mmCIF file of C-alpha atoms in Angstrom:
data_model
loop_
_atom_site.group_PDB
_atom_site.id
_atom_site.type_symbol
_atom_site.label_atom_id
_atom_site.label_comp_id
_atom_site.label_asym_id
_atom_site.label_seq_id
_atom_site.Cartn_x
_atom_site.Cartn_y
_atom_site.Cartn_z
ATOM 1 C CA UNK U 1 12.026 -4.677 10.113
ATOM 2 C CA UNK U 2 8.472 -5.945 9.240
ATOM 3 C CA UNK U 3 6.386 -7.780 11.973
ATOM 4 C CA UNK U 4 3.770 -9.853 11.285
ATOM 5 C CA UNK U 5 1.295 -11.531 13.859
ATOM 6 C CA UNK U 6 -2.360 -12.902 12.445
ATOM 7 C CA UNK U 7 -4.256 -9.423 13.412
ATOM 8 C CA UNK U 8 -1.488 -6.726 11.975
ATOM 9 C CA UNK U 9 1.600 -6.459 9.601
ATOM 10 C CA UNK U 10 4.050 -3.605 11.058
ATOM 11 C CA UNK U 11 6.794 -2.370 8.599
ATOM 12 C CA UNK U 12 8.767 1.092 8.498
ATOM 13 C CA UNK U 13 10.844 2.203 5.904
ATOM 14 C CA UNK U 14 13.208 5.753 5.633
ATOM 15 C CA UNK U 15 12.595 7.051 1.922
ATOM 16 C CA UNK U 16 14.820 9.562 0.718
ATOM 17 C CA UNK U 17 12.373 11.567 -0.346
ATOM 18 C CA UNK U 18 10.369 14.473 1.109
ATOM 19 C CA UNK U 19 6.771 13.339 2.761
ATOM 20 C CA UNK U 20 5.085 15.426 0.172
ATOM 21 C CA UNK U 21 6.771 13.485 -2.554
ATOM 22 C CA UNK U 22 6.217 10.401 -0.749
ATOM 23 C CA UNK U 23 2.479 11.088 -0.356
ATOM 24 C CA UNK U 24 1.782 12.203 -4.015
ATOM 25 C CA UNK U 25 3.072 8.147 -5.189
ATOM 26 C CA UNK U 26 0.549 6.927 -2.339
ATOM 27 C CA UNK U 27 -2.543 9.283 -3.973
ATOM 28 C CA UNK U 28 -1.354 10.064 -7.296
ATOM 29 C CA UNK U 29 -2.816 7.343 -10.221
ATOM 30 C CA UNK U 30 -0.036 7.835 -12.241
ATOM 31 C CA UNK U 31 2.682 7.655 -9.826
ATOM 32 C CA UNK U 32 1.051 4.665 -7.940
ATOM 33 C CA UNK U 33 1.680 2.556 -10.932
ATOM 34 C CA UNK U 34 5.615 3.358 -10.980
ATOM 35 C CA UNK U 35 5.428 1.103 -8.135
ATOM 36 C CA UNK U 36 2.399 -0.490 -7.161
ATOM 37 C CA UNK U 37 -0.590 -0.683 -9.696
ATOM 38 C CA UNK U 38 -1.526 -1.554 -13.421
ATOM 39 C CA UNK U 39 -4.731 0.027 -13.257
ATOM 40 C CA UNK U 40 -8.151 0.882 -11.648
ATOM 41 C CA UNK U 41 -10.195 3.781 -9.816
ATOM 42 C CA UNK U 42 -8.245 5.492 -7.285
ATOM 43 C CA UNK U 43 -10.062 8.696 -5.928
ATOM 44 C CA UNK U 44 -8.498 9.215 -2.716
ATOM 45 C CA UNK U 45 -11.612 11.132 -0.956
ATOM 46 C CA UNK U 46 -13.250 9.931 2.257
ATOM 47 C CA UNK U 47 -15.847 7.923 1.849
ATOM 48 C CA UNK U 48 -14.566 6.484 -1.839
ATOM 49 C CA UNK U 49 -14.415 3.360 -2.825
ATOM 50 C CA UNK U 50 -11.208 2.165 -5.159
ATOM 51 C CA UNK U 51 -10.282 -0.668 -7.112
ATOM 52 C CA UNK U 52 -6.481 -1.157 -7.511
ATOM 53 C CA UNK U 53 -5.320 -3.688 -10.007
ATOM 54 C CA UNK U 54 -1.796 -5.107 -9.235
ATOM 55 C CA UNK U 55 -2.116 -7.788 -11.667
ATOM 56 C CA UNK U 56 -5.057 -9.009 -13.839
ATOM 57 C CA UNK U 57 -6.049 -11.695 -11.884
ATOM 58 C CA UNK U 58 -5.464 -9.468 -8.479
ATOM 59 C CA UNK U 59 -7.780 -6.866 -7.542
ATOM 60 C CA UNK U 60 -7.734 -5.123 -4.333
ATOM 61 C CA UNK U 61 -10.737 -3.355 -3.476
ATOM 62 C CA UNK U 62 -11.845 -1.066 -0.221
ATOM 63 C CA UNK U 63 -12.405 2.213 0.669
ATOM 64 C CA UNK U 64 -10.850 5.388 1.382
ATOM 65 C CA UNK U 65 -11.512 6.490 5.162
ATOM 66 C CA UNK U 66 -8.892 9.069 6.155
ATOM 67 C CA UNK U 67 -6.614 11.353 3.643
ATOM 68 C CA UNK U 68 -4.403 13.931 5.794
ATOM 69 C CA UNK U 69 -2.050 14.885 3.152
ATOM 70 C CA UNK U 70 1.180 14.499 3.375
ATOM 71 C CA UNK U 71 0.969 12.918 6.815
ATOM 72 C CA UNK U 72 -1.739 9.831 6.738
ATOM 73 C CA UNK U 73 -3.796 7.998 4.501
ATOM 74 C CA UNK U 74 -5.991 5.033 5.682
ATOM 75 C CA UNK U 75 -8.377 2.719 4.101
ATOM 76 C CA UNK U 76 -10.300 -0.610 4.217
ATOM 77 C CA UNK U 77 -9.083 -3.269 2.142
ATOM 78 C CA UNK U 78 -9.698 -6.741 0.847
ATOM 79 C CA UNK U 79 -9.479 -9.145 -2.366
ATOM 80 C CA UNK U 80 -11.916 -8.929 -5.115
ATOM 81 C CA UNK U 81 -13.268 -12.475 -5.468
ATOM 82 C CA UNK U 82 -15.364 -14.885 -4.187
ATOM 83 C CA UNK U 83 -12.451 -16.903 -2.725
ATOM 84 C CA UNK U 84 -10.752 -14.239 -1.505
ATOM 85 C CA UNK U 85 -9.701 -14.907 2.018
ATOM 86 C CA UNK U 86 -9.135 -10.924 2.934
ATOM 87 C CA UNK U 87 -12.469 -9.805 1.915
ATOM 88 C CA UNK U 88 -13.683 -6.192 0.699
ATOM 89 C CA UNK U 89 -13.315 -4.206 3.334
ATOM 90 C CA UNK U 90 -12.495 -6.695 6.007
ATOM 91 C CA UNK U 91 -8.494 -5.162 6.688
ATOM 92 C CA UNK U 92 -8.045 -1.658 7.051
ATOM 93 C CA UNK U 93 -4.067 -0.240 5.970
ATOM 94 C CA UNK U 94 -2.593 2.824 7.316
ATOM 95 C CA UNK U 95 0.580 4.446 6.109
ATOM 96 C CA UNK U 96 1.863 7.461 8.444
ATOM 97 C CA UNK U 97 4.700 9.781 6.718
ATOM 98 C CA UNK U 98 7.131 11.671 9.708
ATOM 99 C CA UNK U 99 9.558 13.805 7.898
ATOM 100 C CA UNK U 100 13.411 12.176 8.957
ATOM 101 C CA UNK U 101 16.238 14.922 7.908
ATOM 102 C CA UNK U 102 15.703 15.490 4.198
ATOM 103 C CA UNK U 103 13.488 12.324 4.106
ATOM 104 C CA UNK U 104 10.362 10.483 5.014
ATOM 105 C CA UNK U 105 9.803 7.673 7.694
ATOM 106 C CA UNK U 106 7.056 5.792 6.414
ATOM 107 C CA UNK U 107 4.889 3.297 8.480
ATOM 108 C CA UNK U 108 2.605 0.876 7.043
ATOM 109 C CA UNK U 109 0.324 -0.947 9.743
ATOM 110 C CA UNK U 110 -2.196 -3.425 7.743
ATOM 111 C CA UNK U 111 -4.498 -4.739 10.823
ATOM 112 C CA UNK U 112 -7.446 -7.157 10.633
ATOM 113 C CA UNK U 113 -5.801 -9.714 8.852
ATOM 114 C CA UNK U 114 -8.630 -13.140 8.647
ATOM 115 C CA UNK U 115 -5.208 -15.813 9.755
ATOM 116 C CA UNK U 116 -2.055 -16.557 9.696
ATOM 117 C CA UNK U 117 -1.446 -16.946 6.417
ATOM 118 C CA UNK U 118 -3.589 -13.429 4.849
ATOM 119 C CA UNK U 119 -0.654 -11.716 7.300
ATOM 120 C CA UNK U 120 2.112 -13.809 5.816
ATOM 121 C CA UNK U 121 1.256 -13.011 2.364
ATOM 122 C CA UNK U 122 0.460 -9.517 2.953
ATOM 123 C CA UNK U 123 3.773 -9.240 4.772
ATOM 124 C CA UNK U 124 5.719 -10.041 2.228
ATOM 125 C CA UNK U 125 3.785 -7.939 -0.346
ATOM 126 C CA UNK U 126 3.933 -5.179 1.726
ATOM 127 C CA UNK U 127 7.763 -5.805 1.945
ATOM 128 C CA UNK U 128 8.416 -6.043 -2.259
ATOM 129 C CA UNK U 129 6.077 -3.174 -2.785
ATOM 130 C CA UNK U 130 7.943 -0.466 -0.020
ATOM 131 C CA UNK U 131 10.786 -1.466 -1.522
ATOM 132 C CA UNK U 132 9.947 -0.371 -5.075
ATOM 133 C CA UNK U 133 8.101 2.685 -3.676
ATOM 134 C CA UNK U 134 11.478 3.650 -1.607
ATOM 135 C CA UNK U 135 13.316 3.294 -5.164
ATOM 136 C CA UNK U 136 10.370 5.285 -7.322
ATOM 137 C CA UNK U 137 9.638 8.257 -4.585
ATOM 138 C CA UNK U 138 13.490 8.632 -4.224
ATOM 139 C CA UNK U 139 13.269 9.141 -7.806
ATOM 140 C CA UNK U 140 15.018 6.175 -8.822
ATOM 141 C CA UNK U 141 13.483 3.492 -11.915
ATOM 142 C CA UNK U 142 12.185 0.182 -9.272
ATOM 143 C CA UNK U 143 12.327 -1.739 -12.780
ATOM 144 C CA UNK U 144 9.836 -4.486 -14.153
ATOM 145 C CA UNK U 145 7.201 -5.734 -11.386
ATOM 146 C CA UNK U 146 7.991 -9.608 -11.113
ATOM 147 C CA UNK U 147 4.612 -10.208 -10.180
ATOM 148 C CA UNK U 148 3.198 -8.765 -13.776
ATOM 149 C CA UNK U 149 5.663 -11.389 -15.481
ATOM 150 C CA UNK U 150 4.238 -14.452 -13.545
#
C-alpha cells in the first residue's frame, strides 16, 4: 500500500520474480525501458550521474550513490528543467530487493520530496511504474506506456 507524506513516498510490491532478475530491470538499459524509460545515460556506478528519459518532455536526472547488487540501489534524483519543482539531486530514491519464496519484495522509499504535491505526483508515478515493472520482471509484456501517448 503506498504512503505518501511531503518528506517520503513508501510503497512495497511482491514481484514474482527472483531479486537478481528484479535487479537486472532496475540497472539494465535495455530492460529499464520494458518498463520505465525511452532513453538516456544510465551507468549504474557510484558516483555517476544519469539522465533517464520517461517521456520527451520529462527528464529525470541525479546520481548514482549506492549499487549492492541484487539487494539495493540508491540515488539522488530530481527534474531536468528550470521549473522543475524536484530539482537535480534534491530527492534521493532507494529500492531494497528481500527475496519472498520464489520471489522478490521490493521497497521503494523516495524521501526529500520539496511539498505536498512533488510527493503526490511522485506517488502515483511510483505506483504506475511498479506496476509495469512487477508485469515486465515477472516476465510478462506491461504493454504501451500511457504516458508516451499523451
Amino acid at each position: 500500500m503506498p504512503s505518501v507524506d511531503t518528506k517520503a513516498v513508501e510503497q512495497e510490491i511482491r514481484i514474482n520474480a527472483r531479486p537478481e532478475t528484479v535487479f537486472a530491470f532496475l540497472i539494465e538499459q535495455a530492460k529499464l525501458r520494458r518498463w520505465m524509460s525511452i532513453g538516456g545515460s544510465w551507468d549504474p556506478k557510484p558516483g555517476n550521474p544519469f539522465r533517464l528519459e520517461m517521456t520527451k518532455e520529462d527528464i529525470a536526472v541525479g546520481t548514482f550513490v549506492e549499487v549492492r547488487p541484487p539487494e539495493r540501489l540508491v540515488m539522488t534524483w530530481g527534474w531536468d528543467g528550470d521549473d522543475a519543482i524536484t530539482k537535480p539531486g534534491s530527492s534521493t530514491l532507494e529500492f531494497t530487493l528481500r527475496p519472498d519464496g520464489a520471489g522478490t519484495l521490493l521497497r521503494l522509499v523516495h524521501r526529500d520530496l520539496p511539498t505536498p504535491e512533488s510527493a503526490e505526483q511522485h506517488a502515483k508515478g511510483w505506483e504506475y511504474f511498479l506496476g509495469r515493472l512487477e508485469i515486465a520482471a515477472a516476465g510478462g509484456d506491461p504493454g504501451p506506456d500511457k504516458l508516451q501517448e499523451d
